[in-house]
Amino acid sequence: MIKNITKGKVDTSRNIDSHNHVTGRSIYVDDLPELQGTLYLAVFGSPVAHGHLRSVDLSAAEKLPGVFRIFTAKDIPGANQIGGIIPDEPLLADKEVHFHEMPIALVAAESEAIAMEAAKLITAEIDPLPVIIDPREAFAKGHISGSPRTFQLGDSNKAFAECAHIFEGKADSGGQEHLYIETQGAYAIPMENGSLRIASSTQGPTAVQRTIAGVLGIPMHKIEVDVTRLGGGFGGKEDQASAWGAMVALVAHLTNKPAKFVLHRMDDMRMTGKRNPYSSDYKIGLDKDYKIIAYEATFYQNSGAAADLSPAILERTLFHLNNSYYIPNVLATAYSCRTNLPPNTAFRGFGGPQGMFVIESAIHQAANTLGIDPIVIQEANLLKDGDVFPYGQIAKEAEAISCWEESKERFDLKKIREEVANFNANNEALKKGLALMPICFGISFTNTMMNNARALVHVYSDGSIGVSTGAVEMGQGVNTKMLQVAAHYFAVAPERIKIESTNTTRVANTSPTAASSTADLNGKALAHACTQILDRLKEVAASSLDTSADKITLKNETVYVDDIASDLQWEQLILSAFQQRVNLSAKGHYSTPTIHFDKTTEKGHPFAYHVYGTAIFVSTVDCIRGTYTFDAVKIVHDFGASMNRMIDLGQTEGGLVQGIGWMTMEEVIYDETGRLRSDALSTYKIPDIYAVPKEIDVHFLKTDGSDMALFKSKAVGEPPLLYGVGAYFSVINAVRAFNPNWMPEFYDAPITPEKVLMGLYAI
Ligand code: MTE
Ligand code: LUZ
Ligand code: MOS
C-alpha cells in the first residue's frame, strides 16, 4: 500500500500538474521560446485520395517573399519511410498518393502565415485512381495489410450443431477523432556535428528518434527527442507524431536552421488518422440455459492507406472478442483492410472496444429475438477463475462476477429496472433505456517485446532528487504516480522530487506511453533504481550509526534503527554519502515477467493481468426529437488497490465520456472521394457538459489488486472507455420502448440522433 504524502506544497493525492494547467503555466511544444532564424513549416497535401503523382509545380510558391525553401520526396537523404510496423508509408508522396491530404511538399518560410500561403500556391498533376473507403470493398479487392489473424478455441462448428439458439448478424463501429487539445507538433534545433535536438508532442519519443534517424540516414545517437508533456494523446500520438517530427528534423538537417511545425486544428483533423472503423459479421450460439456455447466472428478493420499500428490494433480486437465472457468454442478471423483514408491508428482501447461491440451486439440480438433481457445472457456467461480465454491465457483473480454482482446490489438494479418500466408505462414522448456493460481489458502490450522500461534517478548532494523515466505525461497523471513511487522509496517529501522531461538521451529505447501500462512498467523500473540507491544509503547510515544495514529504515526523512528514530536526517545522510564518494545515481530496469505469446499458434499468456468492471446505464430518449441524455452511469470498477484515487477516478470519468462520445454522437464522415467532411468542431460533435451523464457514480471494488501492477494498483488509462459501449445499447433499448417493432437492421455505431429518429418511426 502506498500512502499519499500531503504535508508540503505538493499534494500527490491529486494530479501535481493541476495548478499549472489551470493557471496556464504548463509548457507545450508551442510554448517553447523560439530561436532567431526559426523556419516555420506548412504542408501541401494531396487534393485527391488516390492517384499517380505525375509532377509537382513549386514555382509560384517559391517566388513568394519569405519562402526559404520547399522540400519534396527527392530531398530526403535517408529512407522516405515512416511506417512503424510495416515499411509502407512514405513521409512525402513520391510516385503515388494514397489518401486525401497526404503530404506531397513541405514549405519552410520565415513565418507560419507565409508558409501556409505558399502551400496554397503549389499544384500537382495527378492521374486519379479509384478511391476505396469501405473495408469490405477493400477486402473484396484483396487490399489487405499483413496476414489475416485467426483465434480459435474448441470446435465452434461442432458446437453450433448442439446449440438451442443461433443468431447471425452484422455490427459496424465508426472512427473517432482524437481531438487532443494540443495538436500535433515538433520543434527541431540543429546542434554540433550534425546532431539534432527535437521537442515533440509524442507518446513515443523513441519512435520519433528512430523515424528521424531513418529519414535522415544518420544514427539514432545524433537525435535527442525531448517531451515535457502533451496536451492529450489518446493514442493519436503513439505513432503519428513521427511524421511531424521527421519533417522538422528534415528541414533543420538540410538548412542548419531551427524548424517548427505545429498543426492547425482543421489540418490536424484532415491529415491524421483516427480510431479504426470496423465492419464485422458474427454468429452466436446459445444452449437452452442461455450459455454461449459457440461464437464466430469476422472483423474487417479499416486501416486506411498504410499499416501504421493497425496490425497491432487488429490483434487486440481478437484478444477482446469475448469481452468478459467465457466462450468455450470460438473461431474468429480479422483482416486489416487497406483503404484510401488517412492511416488509422491507436485510440484508447486499441481495437479492444471494436471487438467488444460485436459480442455485445450478438448478445443484444439474441436476447431481443428470444424476448429476454440481454442482462440474462450477460450474467449467465461471466468469466471466472480458471476459465480459458480464446488465446490460451487462464483467467486468474477474475473480478467479472464480483463487479457485476456488486453493481447490481450496491446500485439496486431491481429498483432501477422498476423505475425505468414505470417511467416508460407513464410517458409517451420520453422513453428510458437500461443497459449493463461488463468489461474486461488485458494489461500489457500484446507484443511481449515491448513490455519493458527504464528509469534514471539522481540524488543531488543537497538531498533533492531528479527522476527520469520513459513515461510521457499526457494528462493521465503518470508523473504524479512516478513522484509517488520515488517519495515512497526514499520516504521524503514530494517537494524534494522533480519529474524530469522524457528524453531519449537520458532514458533510451523506450516503448511508447501506451497500452495503459506506463505506470506499471516505468514505476517498477523506477522502484528498481530507487532501491539500489536506498541500499547504498542504508550502508552509509549503518556505518555512521554503528549498526547493520538490515536494521535501517527511512521514514519521514529520518533514519530509523530497529524502528526507532535516530538523529540522522535525510539531508545529512545524503551529504555523508556524497562525501564518502557513494554513487547517488542509479538506472532501473523492468521487464514484465511470465508473459509470452506465440503468434504461430495464437496461444500464450500475453497479459500481466486483466482489469474488470460493470457499468449500469440509464438513458432518456426524446421521442419527438430523437435526442437523448444519460440520466446516470453507475460503475463498479476494479482498480486493484488504487495508488491515487483522484487520478484514477478522473481517468474513469474521462474514459467513460470519451467512450460514450464514440458510441453515440461522434461521427467521422468521409465522402466517396475520400475527403473528410467532419473536419471541424461544427461538423464533428464531441461530448460537451450537456452530453455528460447527469450522474456518474464510480465505486472502487474492494480487492487485493495484482502483484503485477505497480503497488497492486491496476492500470486505468484505457479500460473505462469500454463502458461507452453500454451507452449505445441503452439508447437502442429506449428506442425499442417507444417502437417495439423496431430492431436495427444491423448494429451501427454511433447511434446518432438521426439514427434514433429513424428507429423511433420505422415501420
Ligand atoms: N488521459 C488523458 N488525460 N490524456 C490522454 O491522452 N490517453 C489514454 C489514457 N488516458 C490519455 C489519458 C490512453 S490511450 C492511454 S494508453 C493511457 O492514458 C496511457 O497512459 P498510462 O499508460 O499512463 O495509463
Ligand atoms: N500499443 C501497442 C497499444 O503497440 N500495443 C498494444 O498492445 C497496445 N494496447 C493498447 C494501446 N496501445
Ligand atoms: Mo493508448 S491507445 O495505448 O495510446
PDB file of N, CA and C in Angstrom, residues 186-226:
ATOM      1  N   ALA A 186       6.125  19.691 -33.508  1.00  0.00           N
ATOM      2  CA  ALA A 186       7.515  19.420 -33.136  1.00  0.00           C
ATOM      3  C   ALA A 186       8.377  20.635 -33.468  1.00  0.00           C
ATOM      4  N   TYR A 187       9.514  20.705 -32.806  1.00  0.00           N
ATOM      5  CA  TYR A 187      10.445  21.817 -32.994  1.00  0.00           C
ATOM      6  C   TYR A 187      11.851  21.244 -32.970  1.00  0.00           C
ATOM      7  N   ALA A 188      12.598  21.441 -34.058  1.00  0.00           N
ATOM      8  CA  ALA A 188      13.948  20.869 -34.155  1.00  0.00           C
ATOM      9  C   ALA A 188      14.999  21.965 -34.130  1.00  0.00           C
ATOM     10  N   ILE A 189      16.070  21.695 -33.391  1.00  0.00           N
ATOM     11  CA  ILE A 189      17.175  22.649 -33.302  1.00  0.00           C
ATOM     12  C   ILE A 189      18.464  21.931 -33.696  1.00  0.00           C
ATOM     13  N   PRO A 190      19.166  22.455 -34.713  1.00  0.00           N
ATOM     14  CA  PRO A 190      20.423  21.815 -35.119  1.00  0.00           C
ATOM     15  C   PRO A 190      21.507  22.044 -34.064  1.00  0.00           C
ATOM     16  N   MET A 191      22.281  21.021 -33.779  1.00  0.00           N
ATOM     17  CA  MET A 191      23.369  21.109 -32.806  1.00  0.00           C
ATOM     18  C   MET A 191      24.700  20.800 -33.527  1.00  0.00           C
ATOM     19  N   GLU A 192      25.752  20.557 -32.763  1.00  0.00           N
ATOM     20  CA  GLU A 192      27.069  20.311 -33.370  1.00  0.00           C
ATOM     21  C   GLU A 192      27.121  18.989 -34.132  1.00  0.00           C
ATOM     22  N   ASN A 193      27.994  18.925 -35.097  1.00  0.00           N
ATOM     23  CA  ASN A 193      28.320  17.675 -35.798  1.00  0.00           C
ATOM     24  C   ASN A 193      27.110  16.937 -36.350  1.00  0.00           C
ATOM     25  N   GLY A 194      26.163  17.699 -36.857  1.00  0.00           N
ATOM     26  CA  GLY A 194      25.014  17.071 -37.497  1.00  0.00           C
ATOM     27  C   GLY A 194      24.010  16.460 -36.542  1.00  0.00           C
ATOM     28  N   SER A 195      24.100  16.813 -35.259  1.00  0.00           N
ATOM     29  CA  SER A 195      23.106  16.320 -34.300  1.00  0.00           C
ATOM     30  C   SER A 195      21.887  17.244 -34.284  1.00  0.00           C
ATOM     31  N   LEU A 196      20.789  16.708 -33.778  1.00  0.00           N
ATOM     32  CA  LEU A 196      19.564  17.491 -33.680  1.00  0.00           C
ATOM     33  C   LEU A 196      18.918  17.282 -32.323  1.00  0.00           C
ATOM     34  N   ARG A 197      18.343  18.357 -31.807  1.00  0.00           N
ATOM     35  CA  ARG A 197      17.536  18.271 -30.590  1.00  0.00           C
ATOM     36  C   ARG A 197      16.095  18.564 -30.996  1.00  0.00           C
ATOM     37  N   ILE A 198      15.189  17.673 -30.638  1.00  0.00           N
ATOM     38  CA  ILE A 198      13.803  17.856 -31.082  1.00  0.00           C
ATOM     39  C   ILE A 198      12.846  17.827 -29.900  1.00  0.00           C
ATOM     40  N   ALA A 199      12.040  18.863 -29.812  1.00  0.00           N
ATOM     41  CA  ALA A 199      10.924  18.834 -28.864  1.00  0.00           C
ATOM     42  C   ALA A 199       9.731  18.329 -29.647  1.00  0.00           C
ATOM     43  N   SER A 200       9.059  17.315 -29.103  1.00  0.00           N
ATOM     44  CA  SER A 200       7.974  16.712 -29.871  1.00  0.00           C
ATOM     45  C   SER A 200       6.782  16.448 -28.974  1.00  0.00           C
ATOM     46  N   SER A 201       5.594  16.616 -29.543  1.00  0.00           N
ATOM     47  CA  SER A 201       4.395  16.227 -28.809  1.00  0.00           C
ATOM     48  C   SER A 201       4.096  14.780 -29.169  1.00  0.00           C
ATOM     49  N   THR A 202       4.814  13.874 -28.534  1.00  0.00           N
ATOM     50  CA  THR A 202       4.685  12.458 -28.893  1.00  0.00           C
ATOM     51  C   THR A 202       4.520  11.569 -27.666  1.00  0.00           C
ATOM     52  N   GLN A 203       3.783  10.487 -27.837  1.00  0.00           N
ATOM     53  CA  GLN A 203       3.715   9.439 -26.815  1.00  0.00           C
ATOM     54  C   GLN A 203       4.922   8.511 -26.941  1.00  0.00           C
ATOM     55  N   GLY A 204       5.605   8.581 -28.086  1.00  0.00           N
ATOM     56  CA  GLY A 204       6.703   7.646 -28.335  1.00  0.00           C
ATOM     57  C   GLY A 204       7.980   8.353 -28.729  1.00  0.00           C
ATOM     58  N   PRO A 205       8.698   8.928 -27.761  1.00  0.00           N
ATOM     59  CA  PRO A 205       9.930   9.656 -28.092  1.00  0.00           C
ATOM     60  C   PRO A 205      10.926   8.789 -28.866  1.00  0.00           C
ATOM     61  N   THR A 206      11.039   7.525 -28.506  1.00  0.00           N
ATOM     62  CA  THR A 206      11.983   6.654 -29.212  1.00  0.00           C
ATOM     63  C   THR A 206      11.526   6.407 -30.653  1.00  0.00           C
ATOM     64  N   ALA A 207      10.230   6.283 -30.860  1.00  0.00           N
ATOM     65  CA  ALA A 207       9.709   6.088 -32.218  1.00  0.00           C
ATOM     66  C   ALA A 207      10.030   7.307 -33.080  1.00  0.00           C
ATOM     67  N   VAL A 208       9.912   8.490 -32.506  1.00  0.00           N
ATOM     68  CA  VAL A 208      10.236   9.714 -33.248  1.00  0.00           C
ATOM     69  C   VAL A 208      11.733   9.721 -33.563  1.00  0.00           C
ATOM     70  N   GLN A 209      12.543   9.384 -32.574  1.00  0.00           N
ATOM     71  CA  GLN A 209      14.003   9.339 -32.761  1.00  0.00           C
ATOM     72  C   GLN A 209      14.372   8.348 -33.874  1.00  0.00           C
ATOM     73  N   ARG A 210      13.798   7.149 -33.808  1.00  0.00           N
ATOM     74  CA  ARG A 210      14.123   6.101 -34.776  1.00  0.00           C
ATOM     75  C   ARG A 210      13.679   6.511 -36.183  1.00  0.00           C
ATOM     76  N   THR A 211      12.478   7.101 -36.267  1.00  0.00           N
ATOM     77  CA  THR A 211      11.960   7.518 -37.576  1.00  0.00           C
ATOM     78  C   THR A 211      12.835   8.598 -38.189  1.00  0.00           C
ATOM     79  N   ILE A 212      13.216   9.577 -37.366  1.00  0.00           N
ATOM     80  CA  ILE A 212      14.056  10.661 -37.875  1.00  0.00           C
ATOM     81  C   ILE A 212      15.401  10.114 -38.347  1.00  0.00           C
ATOM     82  N   ALA A 213      15.988   9.245 -37.552  1.00  0.00           N
ATOM     83  CA  ALA A 213      17.284   8.674 -37.929  1.00  0.00           C
ATOM     84  C   ALA A 213      17.180   7.980 -39.281  1.00  0.00           C
ATOM     85  N   GLY A 214      16.098   7.267 -39.495  1.00  0.00           N
ATOM     86  CA  GLY A 214      15.891   6.565 -40.767  1.00  0.00           C
ATOM     87  C   GLY A 214      15.704   7.530 -41.928  1.00  0.00           C
ATOM     88  N   VAL A 215      14.897   8.566 -41.710  1.00  0.00           N
ATOM     89  CA  VAL A 215      14.602   9.530 -42.779  1.00  0.00           C
ATOM     90  C   VAL A 215      15.859  10.328 -43.149  1.00  0.00           C
ATOM     91  N   LEU A 216      16.683  10.630 -42.151  1.00  0.00           N
ATOM     92  CA  LEU A 216      17.885  11.415 -42.429  1.00  0.00           C
ATOM     93  C   LEU A 216      19.079  10.526 -42.784  1.00  0.00           C
ATOM     94  N   GLY A 217      18.937   9.240 -42.529  1.00  0.00           N
ATOM     95  CA  GLY A 217      20.053   8.329 -42.799  1.00  0.00           C
ATOM     96  C   GLY A 217      21.228   8.558 -41.874  1.00  0.00           C
ATOM     97  N   ILE A 218      20.949   8.869 -40.614  1.00  0.00           N
ATOM     98  CA  ILE A 218      22.017   9.068 -39.632  1.00  0.00           C
ATOM     99  C   ILE A 218      21.725   8.204 -38.403  1.00  0.00           C
ATOM    100  N   PRO A 219      22.726   7.929 -37.552  1.00  0.00           N
ATOM    101  CA  PRO A 219      22.482   7.062 -36.394  1.00  0.00           C
ATOM    102  C   PRO A 219      21.575   7.719 -35.344  1.00  0.00           C
ATOM    103  N   MET A 220      20.917   6.875 -34.589  1.00  0.00           N
ATOM    104  CA  MET A 220      19.977   7.359 -33.568  1.00  0.00           C
ATOM    105  C   MET A 220      20.658   8.256 -32.536  1.00  0.00           C
ATOM    106  N   HIS A 221      21.935   8.016 -32.248  1.00  0.00           N
ATOM    107  CA  HIS A 221      22.584   8.818 -31.190  1.00  0.00           C
ATOM    108  C   HIS A 221      22.704  10.299 -31.560  1.00  0.00           C
ATOM    109  N   LYS A 222      22.500  10.623 -32.801  1.00  0.00           N
ATOM    110  CA  LYS A 222      22.561  12.042 -33.195  1.00  0.00           C
ATOM    111  C   LYS A 222      21.237  12.767 -32.945  1.00  0.00           C
ATOM    112  N   ILE A 223      20.234  12.007 -32.575  1.00  0.00           N
ATOM    113  CA  ILE A 223      18.896  12.582 -32.409  1.00  0.00           C
ATOM    114  C   ILE A 223      18.481  12.522 -30.944  1.00  0.00           C
ATOM    115  N   GLU A 224      18.221  13.688 -30.377  1.00  0.00           N
ATOM    116  CA  GLU A 224      17.735  13.739 -28.993  1.00  0.00           C
ATOM    117  C   GLU A 224      16.292  14.238 -29.028  1.00  0.00           C
ATOM    118  N   VAL A 225      15.370  13.402 -28.569  1.00  0.00           N
ATOM    119  CA  VAL A 225      13.963  13.815 -28.544  1.00  0.00           C
ATOM    120  C   VAL A 225      13.569  14.083 -27.095  1.00  0.00           C
ATOM    121  N   ASP A 226      12.955  15.221 -26.877  1.00  0.00           N
ATOM    122  CA  ASP A 226      12.591  15.622 -25.520  1.00  0.00           C
ATOM    123  C   ASP A 226      11.100  15.944 -25.471  1.00  0.00           C
TER     124      ASP A 226
END
